mmCIF file of C-alpha atoms in Angstrom:
data_model
loop_
_atom_site.group_PDB
_atom_site.id
_atom_site.type_symbol
_atom_site.label_atom_id
_atom_site.label_comp_id
_atom_site.label_asym_id
_atom_site.label_seq_id
_atom_site.Cartn_x
_atom_site.Cartn_y
_atom_site.Cartn_z
ATOM 1 C CA MET A 829 105.079 32.631 -22.094
ATOM 2 C CA ALA A 830 104.712 36.375 -21.542
ATOM 3 C CA ARG A 831 101.870 37.535 -19.336
ATOM 4 C CA PRO A 832 99.264 39.737 -21.082
ATOM 5 C CA PRO A 833 99.355 43.490 -20.227
ATOM 6 C CA LEU A 834 95.859 43.399 -18.724
ATOM 7 C CA THR A 835 96.901 40.596 -16.374
ATOM 8 C CA LEU A 836 99.874 42.662 -15.258
ATOM 9 C CA ALA A 837 97.660 45.719 -14.795
ATOM 10 C CA ALA A 838 95.478 43.692 -12.442
ATOM 11 C CA LEU A 839 98.592 42.695 -10.507
ATOM 12 C CA ALA A 840 99.479 46.364 -10.169
ATOM 13 C CA THR A 841 96.169 47.128 -8.464
ATOM 14 C CA ALA A 842 96.910 44.330 -6.001
ATOM 15 C CA ALA A 843 100.419 45.649 -5.383
ATOM 16 C CA VAL A 844 99.363 49.272 -4.840
ATOM 17 C CA PRO A 845 96.241 49.720 -2.707
ATOM 18 C CA GLY A 846 93.825 52.245 -4.187
ATOM 19 C CA LEU A 847 95.541 52.278 -7.594
ATOM 20 C CA GLU A 848 93.165 52.739 -10.539
ATOM 21 C CA VAL A 849 94.704 52.075 -13.937
ATOM 22 C CA ARG A 850 93.556 54.201 -16.848
ATOM 23 C CA ALA A 851 95.926 52.890 -19.554
ATOM 24 C CA VAL A 852 98.473 50.128 -19.928
ATOM 25 C CA ARG A 853 101.004 49.038 -22.540
ATOM 26 C CA ALA A 854 103.971 46.687 -22.796
ATOM 27 C CA HIS A 855 107.295 48.068 -21.611
ATOM 28 C CA SER A 856 110.700 46.638 -22.492
ATOM 29 C CA ARG A 857 113.324 49.309 -21.786
ATOM 30 C CA LYS A 858 116.483 47.764 -20.275
ATOM 31 C CA SER A 859 114.648 44.513 -19.449
ATOM 32 C CA HIS A 860 116.242 42.535 -22.338
ATOM 33 C CA GLY A 861 113.438 39.949 -22.059
ATOM 34 C CA ALA A 862 114.257 39.124 -18.435
ATOM 35 C CA PHE A 863 110.952 40.586 -17.165
ATOM 36 C CA ASP A 864 107.324 40.792 -18.102
ATOM 37 C CA ALA A 865 106.793 44.529 -17.812
ATOM 38 C CA VAL A 866 104.118 47.121 -18.472
ATOM 39 C CA LEU A 867 103.897 50.897 -18.329
ATOM 40 C CA LEU A 868 100.818 52.082 -16.445
ATOM 41 C CA ARG A 869 99.002 55.407 -16.304
ATOM 42 C CA SER A 870 96.802 55.827 -13.255
ATOM 43 C CA THR A 871 93.626 57.866 -13.035
ATOM 44 C CA ASP A 872 95.552 60.483 -11.031
ATOM 45 C CA ASN A 873 98.084 60.707 -13.917
ATOM 46 C CA ARG A 874 100.941 58.861 -12.247
ATOM 47 C CA MET A 875 103.235 56.926 -14.570
ATOM 48 C CA LEU A 876 104.289 53.580 -13.088
ATOM 49 C CA VAL A 877 106.177 50.481 -14.207
ATOM 50 C CA LEU A 878 105.356 46.930 -13.104
ATOM 51 C CA ARG A 879 107.875 44.119 -13.609
ATOM 52 C CA VAL A 880 107.625 40.379 -13.001
ATOM 53 C CA PRO A 881 110.911 38.429 -13.294
ATOM 54 C CA ARG A 882 110.992 35.546 -15.767
ATOM 55 C CA SER A 883 114.017 33.731 -14.330
ATOM 56 C CA GLN A 884 115.852 33.187 -11.074
ATOM 57 C CA ALA A 885 118.617 35.526 -12.207
ATOM 58 C CA ALA A 886 116.081 38.265 -12.956
ATOM 59 C CA GLU A 887 114.456 37.756 -9.565
ATOM 60 C CA SER A 888 117.819 38.116 -7.821
ATOM 61 C CA GLU A 889 118.534 41.280 -9.786
ATOM 62 C CA GLN A 890 115.144 42.715 -8.874
ATOM 63 C CA SER A 891 115.651 41.937 -5.178
ATOM 64 C CA ALA A 892 119.075 43.615 -5.190
ATOM 65 C CA ASP A 893 117.615 46.622 -6.973
ATOM 66 C CA LEU A 894 114.935 46.979 -4.274
ATOM 67 C CA VAL A 895 117.543 46.869 -1.507
ATOM 68 C CA ALA A 896 119.509 49.601 -3.266
ATOM 69 C CA LEU A 897 116.485 51.823 -3.895
ATOM 70 C CA ARG A 898 115.525 51.611 -0.236
ATOM 71 C CA ALA A 899 119.106 52.462 0.796
ATOM 72 C CA LEU A 900 119.031 55.553 -1.424
ATOM 73 C CA THR A 901 117.065 57.716 0.984
ATOM 74 C CA ALA A 902 115.586 61.102 0.179
ATOM 75 C CA GLY A 903 118.647 62.784 1.693
ATOM 76 C CA ILE A 904 121.022 60.789 -0.495
ATOM 77 C CA ARG A 905 118.922 61.375 -3.600
ATOM 78 C CA SER A 906 118.919 65.122 -2.995
ATOM 79 C CA ARG A 907 122.672 65.137 -3.679
ATOM 80 C CA LEU A 908 122.199 63.812 -7.216
ATOM 81 C CA PRO A 909 121.434 65.964 -10.277
ATOM 82 C CA PHE A 910 119.089 63.369 -11.784
ATOM 83 C CA ALA A 911 116.103 61.240 -10.798
ATOM 84 C CA MET A 912 115.953 57.549 -9.974
ATOM 85 C CA PRO A 913 113.032 55.116 -9.581
ATOM 86 C CA GLU A 914 111.043 54.947 -6.349
ATOM 87 C CA PHE A 915 109.505 51.786 -4.949
ATOM 88 C CA VAL A 916 105.678 51.951 -4.893
ATOM 89 C CA GLY A 917 104.455 48.431 -4.054
ATOM 90 C CA GLN A 918 104.649 44.679 -4.688
ATOM 91 C CA ALA A 919 102.430 41.604 -4.909
ATOM 92 C CA PRO A 920 103.155 37.831 -4.987
ATOM 93 C CA VAL A 921 102.641 35.980 -8.255
ATOM 94 C CA ASP A 922 103.548 32.413 -9.320
ATOM 95 C CA GLY A 923 106.264 31.921 -6.718
ATOM 96 C CA THR A 924 107.885 35.298 -7.345
ATOM 97 C CA ARG A 925 106.668 38.878 -7.021
ATOM 98 C CA ALA A 926 105.490 41.751 -9.145
ATOM 99 C CA VAL A 927 107.159 45.047 -8.226
ATOM 100 C CA VAL A 928 105.813 48.506 -9.031
ATOM 101 C CA THR A 929 108.115 51.549 -9.278
ATOM 102 C CA THR A 930 107.786 55.067 -10.604
ATOM 103 C CA PHE A 931 108.503 55.532 -14.304
ATOM 104 C CA LEU A 932 111.372 57.803 -15.318
ATOM 105 C CA PRO A 933 110.907 59.609 -18.641
ATOM 106 C CA GLY A 934 113.890 60.116 -20.900
ATOM 107 C CA ALA A 935 115.586 58.750 -23.966
ATOM 108 C CA VAL A 936 118.198 55.993 -24.068
ATOM 109 C CA ARG A 937 121.303 56.727 -26.117
ATOM 110 C CA SER A 938 124.301 54.648 -27.153
ATOM 111 C CA ALA A 939 127.719 55.290 -25.633
ATOM 112 C CA ASP A 940 128.839 57.025 -28.807
ATOM 113 C CA GLU A 941 125.758 59.267 -28.784
ATOM 114 C CA LEU A 942 126.317 60.172 -25.130
ATOM 115 C CA THR A 943 129.782 61.425 -26.024
ATOM 116 C CA GLU A 944 129.153 62.913 -29.443
ATOM 117 C CA HIS A 945 129.304 66.595 -28.397
ATOM 118 C CA ASP A 946 130.361 68.717 -25.441
ATOM 119 C CA GLY A 947 126.933 69.469 -23.962
ATOM 120 C CA ILE A 948 125.720 65.943 -23.366
ATOM 121 C CA ALA A 949 129.229 64.641 -22.583
ATOM 122 C CA THR A 950 129.620 67.244 -19.829
ATOM 123 C CA SER A 951 126.287 66.217 -18.299
ATOM 124 C CA VAL A 952 127.379 62.568 -18.333
ATOM 125 C CA GLY A 953 130.651 63.364 -16.583
ATOM 126 C CA LEU A 954 128.893 65.432 -13.919
ATOM 127 C CA ALA A 955 126.295 62.710 -13.306
ATOM 128 C CA LEU A 956 128.938 60.036 -12.747
ATOM 129 C CA ALA A 957 130.958 62.329 -10.487
ATOM 130 C CA ALA A 958 127.860 62.995 -8.362
ATOM 131 C CA VAL A 959 127.372 59.266 -7.733
ATOM 132 C CA HIS A 960 131.004 58.802 -6.723
ATOM 133 C CA ALA A 961 130.884 61.827 -4.416
ATOM 134 C CA LEU A 962 128.064 60.380 -2.274
ATOM 135 C CA PRO A 963 128.968 59.674 1.362
ATOM 136 C CA THR A 964 129.852 56.014 1.766
ATOM 137 C CA GLY A 965 128.321 55.489 5.217
ATOM 138 C CA PHE A 966 124.901 54.467 3.942
ATOM 139 C CA ILE A 967 126.442 51.556 2.017
ATOM 140 C CA ALA A 968 127.515 49.866 5.238
ATOM 141 C CA ASP A 969 124.251 50.777 6.985
ATOM 142 C CA ALA A 970 122.279 49.000 4.246
ATOM 143 C CA GLY A 971 124.511 45.914 4.355
ATOM 144 C CA LEU A 972 125.647 46.452 0.772
ATOM 145 C CA THR A 973 128.969 45.209 -0.589
ATOM 146 C CA ARG A 974 132.111 47.126 0.312
ATOM 147 C CA GLN A 975 135.268 46.334 -1.656
ATOM 148 C CA THR A 976 138.715 47.672 -0.799
ATOM 149 C CA ALA A 977 141.314 48.596 -3.402
ATOM 150 C CA ASP A 978 143.160 45.328 -2.711
ATOM 151 C CA GLU A 979 139.945 43.315 -3.082
ATOM 152 C CA SER A 980 139.183 45.085 -6.378
ATOM 153 C CA HIS A 981 142.643 44.156 -7.618
ATOM 154 C CA ASP A 982 142.278 40.536 -6.519
ATOM 155 C CA ALA A 983 138.880 40.237 -8.234
ATOM 156 C CA VAL A 984 140.426 41.404 -11.514
ATOM 157 C CA VAL A 985 143.302 38.937 -11.170
ATOM 158 C CA GLU A 986 140.820 36.118 -10.544
ATOM 159 C CA LEU A 987 138.782 37.094 -13.629
ATOM 160 C CA ILE A 988 141.895 37.154 -15.822
ATOM 161 C CA ASP A 989 142.984 33.728 -14.521
ATOM 162 C CA ARG A 990 139.577 32.246 -15.312
ATOM 163 C CA ALA A 991 139.661 33.680 -18.826
ATOM 164 C CA ALA A 992 143.179 32.334 -19.369
ATOM 165 C CA ASP A 993 142.080 28.875 -18.207
ATOM 166 C CA THR A 994 139.578 28.677 -21.091
ATOM 167 C CA GLY A 995 142.461 28.454 -23.554
ATOM 168 C CA HIS A 996 140.853 31.140 -25.742
ATOM 169 C CA LEU A 997 142.594 34.235 -24.342
ATOM 170 C CA PRO A 998 145.309 35.595 -26.681
ATOM 171 C CA ALA A 999 148.768 35.638 -25.088
ATOM 172 C CA ALA A 1000 149.241 39.315 -25.956
ATOM 173 C CA LEU A 1001 146.153 40.291 -23.966
ATOM 174 C CA LEU A 1002 147.100 38.066 -21.049
ATOM 175 C CA ARG A 1003 150.479 39.802 -20.911
ATOM 176 C CA ARG A 1004 148.876 43.261 -21.229
ATOM 177 C CA TRP A 1005 146.377 42.597 -18.434
ATOM 178 C CA GLU A 1006 148.926 40.960 -16.147
ATOM 179 C CA GLU A 1007 151.243 43.944 -16.535
ATOM 180 C CA ALA A 1008 148.365 46.184 -15.441
ATOM 181 C CA THR A 1009 147.591 44.069 -12.382
ATOM 182 C CA ASP A 1010 151.296 43.914 -11.504
ATOM 183 C CA ASP A 1011 151.527 47.723 -11.462
ATOM 184 C CA ALA A 1012 150.880 48.526 -7.795
ATOM 185 C CA ALA A 1013 150.517 52.253 -8.517
ATOM 186 C CA LEU A 1014 147.464 51.529 -10.665
ATOM 187 C CA TRP A 1015 145.596 50.129 -7.673
ATOM 188 C CA ARG A 1016 146.143 52.916 -5.160
ATOM 189 C CA PHE A 1017 142.737 54.563 -4.975
ATOM 190 C CA ARG A 1018 140.036 55.442 -2.482
ATOM 191 C CA PRO A 1019 136.859 53.340 -2.915
ATOM 192 C CA THR A 1020 133.714 55.349 -3.540
ATOM 193 C CA VAL A 1021 130.007 54.717 -3.906
ATOM 194 C CA VAL A 1022 129.547 53.030 -7.296
ATOM 195 C CA ASN A 1023 126.515 52.037 -9.311
ATOM 196 C CA GLY A 1024 128.461 48.896 -10.179
ATOM 197 C CA ALA A 1025 126.498 47.945 -13.293
ATOM 198 C CA LEU A 1026 126.488 51.272 -15.093
ATOM 199 C CA ALA A 1027 126.356 51.255 -18.877
ATOM 200 C CA ALA A 1028 125.207 53.691 -21.533
ATOM 201 C CA ASP A 1029 121.616 52.421 -21.387
ATOM 202 C CA SER A 1030 121.514 53.091 -17.635
ATOM 203 C CA LEU A 1031 121.370 56.824 -18.356
ATOM 204 C CA LEU A 1032 118.183 58.611 -19.430
ATOM 205 C CA VAL A 1033 118.559 61.923 -21.215
ATOM 206 C CA ASP A 1034 116.408 64.841 -22.275
ATOM 207 C CA GLY A 1035 118.182 66.966 -24.865
ATOM 208 C CA ASP A 1036 121.712 67.480 -23.594
ATOM 209 C CA ALA A 1037 120.987 66.673 -19.941
ATOM 210 C CA VAL A 1038 121.100 63.409 -18.010
ATOM 211 C CA THR A 1039 117.708 63.287 -16.272
ATOM 212 C CA GLY A 1040 117.629 59.787 -14.771
ATOM 213 C CA LEU A 1041 119.635 56.695 -13.918
ATOM 214 C CA VAL A 1042 118.090 53.225 -13.722
ATOM 215 C CA GLY A 1043 119.471 49.844 -12.679
ATOM 216 C CA TRP A 1044 120.922 49.969 -9.154
ATOM 217 C CA SER A 1045 121.184 46.255 -8.376
ATOM 218 C CA ALA A 1046 125.000 46.391 -8.040
ATOM 219 C CA LEU A 1047 125.133 49.480 -5.797
ATOM 220 C CA ALA A 1048 128.245 49.149 -3.625
ATOM 221 C CA GLN A 1049 131.411 50.772 -2.380
ATOM 222 C CA GLY A 1050 134.293 49.984 -4.681
ATOM 223 C CA ASP A 1051 136.478 51.108 -7.565
ATOM 224 C CA PRO A 1052 134.957 54.179 -9.284
ATOM 225 C CA ALA A 1053 136.628 53.093 -12.530
ATOM 226 C CA ARG A 1054 134.027 50.315 -12.779
ATOM 227 C CA ASP A 1055 131.387 52.909 -13.680
ATOM 228 C CA LEU A 1056 133.517 54.538 -16.374
ATOM 229 C CA HIS A 1057 134.639 51.570 -18.476
ATOM 230 C CA TRP A 1058 131.960 52.124 -21.134
ATOM 231 C CA LEU A 1059 132.956 55.798 -21.344
ATOM 232 C CA LEU A 1060 136.628 55.011 -21.989
ATOM 233 C CA THR A 1061 135.700 52.606 -24.795
ATOM 234 C CA SER A 1062 133.175 54.929 -26.497
ATOM 235 C CA ARG A 1063 134.033 56.545 -29.821
ATOM 236 C CA GLY A 1064 132.226 59.868 -29.426
ATOM 237 C CA ALA A 1065 134.218 62.965 -30.347
ATOM 238 C CA ALA A 1066 133.578 64.495 -26.911
ATOM 239 C CA ALA A 1067 134.483 61.485 -24.748
ATOM 240 C CA GLU A 1068 137.474 63.421 -23.406
ATOM 241 C CA ARG A 1069 135.149 66.250 -22.422
ATOM 242 C CA ALA A 1070 133.059 63.853 -20.318
ATOM 243 C CA LEU A 1071 136.202 62.744 -18.509
ATOM 244 C CA ASP A 1072 137.279 66.362 -18.044
ATOM 245 C CA ALA A 1073 133.913 67.226 -16.490
ATOM 246 C CA TYR A 1074 134.164 64.196 -14.219
ATOM 247 C CA PHE A 1075 137.626 65.095 -12.915
ATOM 248 C CA GLY A 1076 136.671 68.728 -12.487
ATOM 249 C CA ALA A 1077 133.604 67.853 -10.430
ATOM 250 C CA ARG A 1078 135.578 65.465 -8.223
ATOM 251 C CA SER A 1079 137.837 68.399 -7.217
ATOM 252 C CA GLY A 1080 141.030 66.389 -6.870
ATOM 253 C CA GLU A 1081 139.383 63.363 -5.238
ATOM 254 C CA ALA A 1082 139.769 61.138 -8.313
ATOM 255 C CA ASP A 1083 143.084 59.304 -8.612
ATOM 256 C CA GLY A 1084 145.260 59.859 -11.656
ATOM 257 C CA HIS A 1085 145.231 56.202 -12.719
ATOM 258 C CA LEU A 1086 141.438 55.962 -12.914
ATOM 259 C CA PRO A 1087 141.362 56.222 -16.758
ATOM 260 C CA GLN A 1088 143.758 53.295 -17.124
ATOM 261 C CA ARG A 1089 141.743 51.098 -14.774
ATOM 262 C CA ALA A 1090 138.511 52.089 -16.516
ATOM 263 C CA LEU A 1091 140.017 51.056 -19.842
ATOM 264 C CA LEU A 1092 141.106 47.761 -18.296
ATOM 265 C CA TYR A 1093 137.573 47.112 -17.003
ATOM 266 C CA GLY A 1094 136.244 47.861 -20.479
ATOM 267 C CA GLU A 1095 138.567 45.317 -22.045
ATOM 268 C CA LEU A 1096 137.691 42.770 -19.382
ATOM 269 C CA GLU A 1097 134.068 42.930 -20.509
ATOM 270 C CA LEU A 1098 135.232 40.811 -23.456
ATOM 271 C CA ALA A 1099 136.668 38.281 -21.016
ATOM 272 C CA ARG A 1100 133.321 38.198 -19.187
ATOM 273 C CA TRP A 1101 131.533 37.565 -22.488
ATOM 274 C CA LEU A 1102 133.939 34.707 -23.220
ATOM 275 C CA LEU A 1103 133.364 33.193 -19.774
ATOM 276 C CA HIS A 1104 129.604 33.484 -20.221
ATOM 277 C CA GLY A 1105 129.830 31.558 -23.479
ATOM 278 C CA VAL A 1106 131.934 28.858 -21.844
ATOM 279 C CA GLU A 1107 129.583 28.586 -18.852
ATOM 280 C CA VAL A 1108 126.456 28.170 -21.010
ATOM 281 C CA ARG A 1109 128.371 26.075 -23.567
ATOM 282 C CA ASP A 1110 127.320 28.285 -26.448
ATOM 283 C CA ASP A 1111 129.815 27.978 -29.304
ATOM 284 C CA ALA A 1112 128.389 31.045 -31.073
ATOM 285 C CA ILE A 1113 129.040 33.267 -28.044
ATOM 286 C CA ILE A 1114 132.531 31.808 -27.615
ATOM 287 C CA ALA A 1115 133.342 32.439 -31.282
ATOM 288 C CA ASP A 1116 132.031 35.996 -31.038
ATOM 289 C CA ALA A 1117 134.106 36.646 -27.903
ATOM 290 C CA VAL A 1118 137.244 35.223 -29.520
ATOM 291 C CA GLY A 1119 136.712 37.469 -32.541
ATOM 292 C CA LEU A 1120 136.355 40.521 -30.308
ATOM 293 C CA LEU A 1121 139.466 39.588 -28.344
ATOM 294 C CA ASP A 1122 141.439 39.171 -31.572
ATOM 295 C CA GLY A 1123 140.276 42.617 -32.649
ATOM 296 C CA LEU A 1124 141.507 44.044 -29.367
ATOM 297 C CA VAL A 1125 144.902 42.415 -29.932
ATOM 298 C CA GLU A 1126 145.144 44.214 -33.270
ATOM 299 C CA SER A 1127 144.307 47.590 -31.725
ATOM 300 C CA VAL A 1128 146.931 47.027 -29.024
ATOM 301 C CA HIS A 1129 149.523 45.966 -31.581
ATOM 302 C CA ASP A 1130 148.999 49.011 -33.827
ATOM 303 C CA ARG A 1131 148.891 51.236 -30.701
ATOM 304 C CA SER A 1132 145.399 52.566 -31.435
ATOM 305 C CA SER A 1133 144.503 51.441 -27.899
ATOM 306 C CA GLU A 1134 145.792 53.454 -24.935
ATOM 307 C CA PRO A 1135 148.410 51.822 -22.654
ATOM 308 C CA LEU A 1136 147.054 50.396 -19.416
ATOM 309 C CA SER A 1137 150.177 50.788 -17.292
ATOM 310 C CA PRO A 1138 152.184 54.000 -17.802
ATOM 311 C CA GLU A 1139 155.929 53.524 -18.019
ATOM 312 C CA THR A 1140 156.688 57.029 -16.732
ATOM 313 C CA GLY A 1141 156.761 56.178 -13.018
ATOM 314 C CA PRO A 1142 154.318 57.154 -10.278
ATOM 315 C CA ILE A 1143 151.544 59.629 -11.013
ATOM 316 C CA LEU A 1144 151.403 62.384 -8.404
ATOM 317 C CA THR A 1145 148.798 65.022 -7.653
ATOM 318 C CA VAL A 1146 149.834 68.587 -6.909
ATOM 319 C CA GLY A 1147 149.352 67.905 -3.195
ATOM 320 C CA ASP A 1148 151.639 64.869 -3.436
ATOM 321 C CA VAL A 1149 154.310 66.924 -5.180
ATOM 322 C CA GLU A 1150 154.170 69.706 -2.591
ATOM 323 C CA ARG A 1151 154.339 67.205 0.271
ATOM 324 C CA LEU A 1152 157.366 65.473 -1.236
ATOM 325 C CA LEU A 1153 159.092 68.815 -1.762
ATOM 326 C CA ASP A 1154 158.538 69.660 1.905
ATOM 327 C CA GLU A 1155 159.872 66.293 3.038
ATOM 328 C CA THR A 1156 162.923 66.220 0.758
ATOM 329 C CA PRO A 1157 166.237 67.245 2.438
ATOM 330 C CA ARG A 1158 167.544 70.274 0.540
ATOM 331 C CA ASP A 1159 170.069 71.798 2.976
ATOM 332 C CA GLY A 1160 172.811 72.015 0.392
ATOM 333 C CA LEU A 1161 170.670 73.508 -2.363
ATOM 334 C CA PRO A 1162 170.279 77.300 -2.709
ATOM 335 C CA ARG A 1163 166.687 78.476 -2.736
ATOM 336 C CA GLU A 1164 166.998 80.057 -6.172
ATOM 337 C CA ALA A 1165 168.473 76.914 -7.675
ATOM 338 C CA GLY A 1166 165.688 74.780 -6.266
ATOM 339 C CA ALA A 1167 162.987 77.014 -7.714
ATOM 340 C CA SER A 1168 164.661 77.004 -11.107
ATOM 341 C CA LEU A 1169 164.849 73.219 -11.115
ATOM 342 C CA LEU A 1170 161.070 72.983 -10.770
ATOM 343 C CA THR A 1171 159.739 75.869 -12.800
ATOM 344 C CA ASP A 1172 161.915 75.169 -15.833
ATOM 345 C CA SER A 1173 160.043 71.915 -16.386
ATOM 346 C CA TYR A 1174 156.620 72.407 -14.779
ATOM 347 C CA ASP A 1175 154.088 75.221 -14.877
ATOM 348 C CA PHE A 1176 152.728 75.154 -11.331
ATOM 349 C CA SER A 1177 150.030 77.680 -12.205
ATOM 350 C CA ASP A 1178 148.520 75.056 -14.499
ATOM 351 C CA LEU A 1179 148.855 72.414 -11.817
ATOM 352 C CA GLU A 1180 147.177 74.642 -9.240
ATOM 353 C CA ARG A 1181 144.279 75.303 -11.611
ATOM 354 C CA ARG A 1182 143.812 71.553 -12.050
ATOM 355 C CA GLU A 1183 143.868 70.992 -8.295
ATOM 356 C CA ALA A 1184 141.221 73.713 -7.905
ATOM 357 C CA GLY A 1185 138.993 71.871 -10.370
ATOM 358 C CA GLU A 1186 139.509 74.166 -13.378
ATOM 359 C CA ARG A 1187 139.774 72.006 -16.465
ATOM 360 C CA ASP A 1188 140.945 73.076 -19.910
ATOM 361 C CA THR A 1189 139.733 71.407 -23.062
ATOM 362 C CA ALA A 1190 142.761 69.226 -23.641
ATOM 363 C CA PRO A 1191 143.823 65.846 -25.015
ATOM 364 C CA PHE A 1192 143.072 62.696 -23.057
ATOM 365 C CA ASP A 1193 146.512 62.518 -21.432
ATOM 366 C CA ALA A 1194 146.094 65.964 -19.939
ATOM 367 C CA THR A 1195 143.195 64.843 -17.747
ATOM 368 C CA ALA A 1196 145.581 62.935 -15.505
ATOM 369 C CA PRO A 1197 148.003 64.554 -13.014
ATOM 370 C CA ILE A 1198 151.535 65.277 -14.158
ATOM 371 C CA PRO A 1199 153.945 62.291 -13.968
ATOM 372 C CA LEU A 1200 157.199 63.067 -12.170
ATOM 373 C CA ASP A 1201 160.189 60.810 -11.591
ATOM 374 C CA LEU A 1202 161.317 61.551 -8.025
ATOM 375 C CA SER A 1203 163.313 58.371 -7.572
ATOM 376 C CA ASP A 1204 166.614 60.233 -7.058
ATOM 377 C CA TRP A 1205 165.372 63.055 -4.831
ATOM 378 C CA GLY A 1206 166.752 63.112 -1.301
ATOM 379 C CA ASP A 1207 168.913 60.025 -1.827
ATOM 380 C CA ALA A 1208 172.677 60.020 -1.389
ATOM 381 C CA SER A 1209 174.662 59.151 -4.492
ATOM 382 C CA PRO A 1210 175.650 55.489 -4.519
ATOM 383 C CA ALA A 1211 179.189 54.849 -3.376
ATOM 384 C CA PRO A 1212 181.519 53.777 -6.190
ATOM 385 C CA ALA A 1213 182.810 50.223 -6.180
ATOM 386 C CA GLU A 1214 186.111 50.251 -4.328
ATOM 387 C CA THR A 1215 187.522 47.000 -5.731
ATOM 388 C CA ALA A 1216 187.763 45.405 -9.123
ATOM 389 C CA GLU A 1217 185.260 42.780 -7.995
ATOM 390 C CA GLY A 1218 182.821 45.501 -6.933
ATOM 391 C CA GLN A 1219 183.189 47.206 -10.285
ATOM 392 C CA ARG A 1220 182.454 43.943 -12.102
ATOM 393 C CA ASP A 1221 179.319 43.412 -9.938
ATOM 394 C CA ALA A 1222 178.116 46.920 -10.690
ATOM 395 C CA ALA A 1223 178.640 46.415 -14.417
ATOM 396 C CA ALA A 1224 176.803 43.080 -14.314
ATOM 397 C CA GLY A 1225 173.883 44.688 -12.516
ATOM 398 C CA SER A 1226 173.706 47.435 -15.119
ATOM 399 C CA ASP A 1227 173.726 44.888 -17.967
ATOM 400 C CA ALA A 1228 170.959 42.890 -16.271
ATOM 401 C CA ALA A 1229 168.825 46.004 -15.863
ATOM 402 C CA THR A 1230 169.384 46.875 -19.538
ATOM 403 C CA ASP A 1231 168.373 43.343 -20.605
ATOM 404 C CA ALA A 1232 165.262 43.494 -18.417
ATOM 405 C CA GLN A 1233 164.257 46.816 -19.924
ATOM 406 C CA ALA A 1234 164.793 45.419 -23.426
ATOM 407 C CA ARG A 1235 162.501 42.484 -22.622
ATOM 408 C CA ARG A 1236 159.819 44.836 -21.289
ATOM 409 C CA ASN A 1237 160.048 46.987 -24.420
ATOM 410 C CA ALA A 1238 159.757 43.925 -26.615
ATOM 411 C CA ALA A 1239 156.730 42.703 -24.677
ATOM 412 C CA SER A 1240 154.985 46.059 -24.910
ATOM 413 C CA SER A 1241 155.412 46.113 -28.687
#
């Protein structure tokens, strides 16, 4: 049974010494029924929120949120272009605790609304980039979770295996997700500070600007793509602009495969929903999850969903390309010929502008670095087979490679 607002207001005065409440009303934003919560106005015109968890899970979330808010010191917060809640006080109640924080004004918008036009989409991209650009040292100092790229990959593999074990995961999706986890290039990234539980309703906006971010219980160091999955699955016309703004603000620090991993995390939310239904033994949730997964299969089949694992080879930044050019033996190649080989296919002025953080309004694929196939550079040509047996082996190897490619093409369709 929910606690009355006046009872919660009395708890607030116990949690915050000297607090005098002038007005109180029920508050439900982002609580989803997990908390008894009220919005308070004090006699000195402060706006505060008091929350009391209604379950063990809510209490754990609240405790993790407090640890994160304390770790986000004034110096760290000064690096962010938006506000976040501040801890004010707490008081014990019925075996748990009531926690008081500052109230952040702002409207909550859906993912589609946050990406419906360039102004608000740009602000979203800049806000996410600011979180991921924070120095990671304070994460370790606060004892928060730190996850390497390999650990992020292994966690995704484990989630996919659990979903497959339910017997409800379509084979096409299992194959799609396994191909993504098998692509080593997809998982070469530098872990950053991440909110970890970021969704559209985490962001508070005023007009076209993101003014606040709530819900920090999963603050950690990990895969930045985790915070972007909702953005990659939104349907707003300016979603690409948000991603452009993000990459531009990261100034070359974001890896080129981040969009694919973000899309994968977005799809895996359906697997999490399925697993939740199985864990609580709720047939309605399971049926809903299965329906959503079937819908995803259709979008993959008709190619309305982006590929998760590019088939064009490794994605390289401009710095990677320049380093490989420096390291590649080119003694036998005239300087003019080498320059022509590159500039005929690639406009390095465009690449340099991207590396400098200048972003053009361009299709989704243009937000990633340019894919180059450098597999033959610097390698000696293979020696021809000198015997009939060697020639037969070479031909057999070629046929096997062709068959393997045919199977991969069939699987992807």
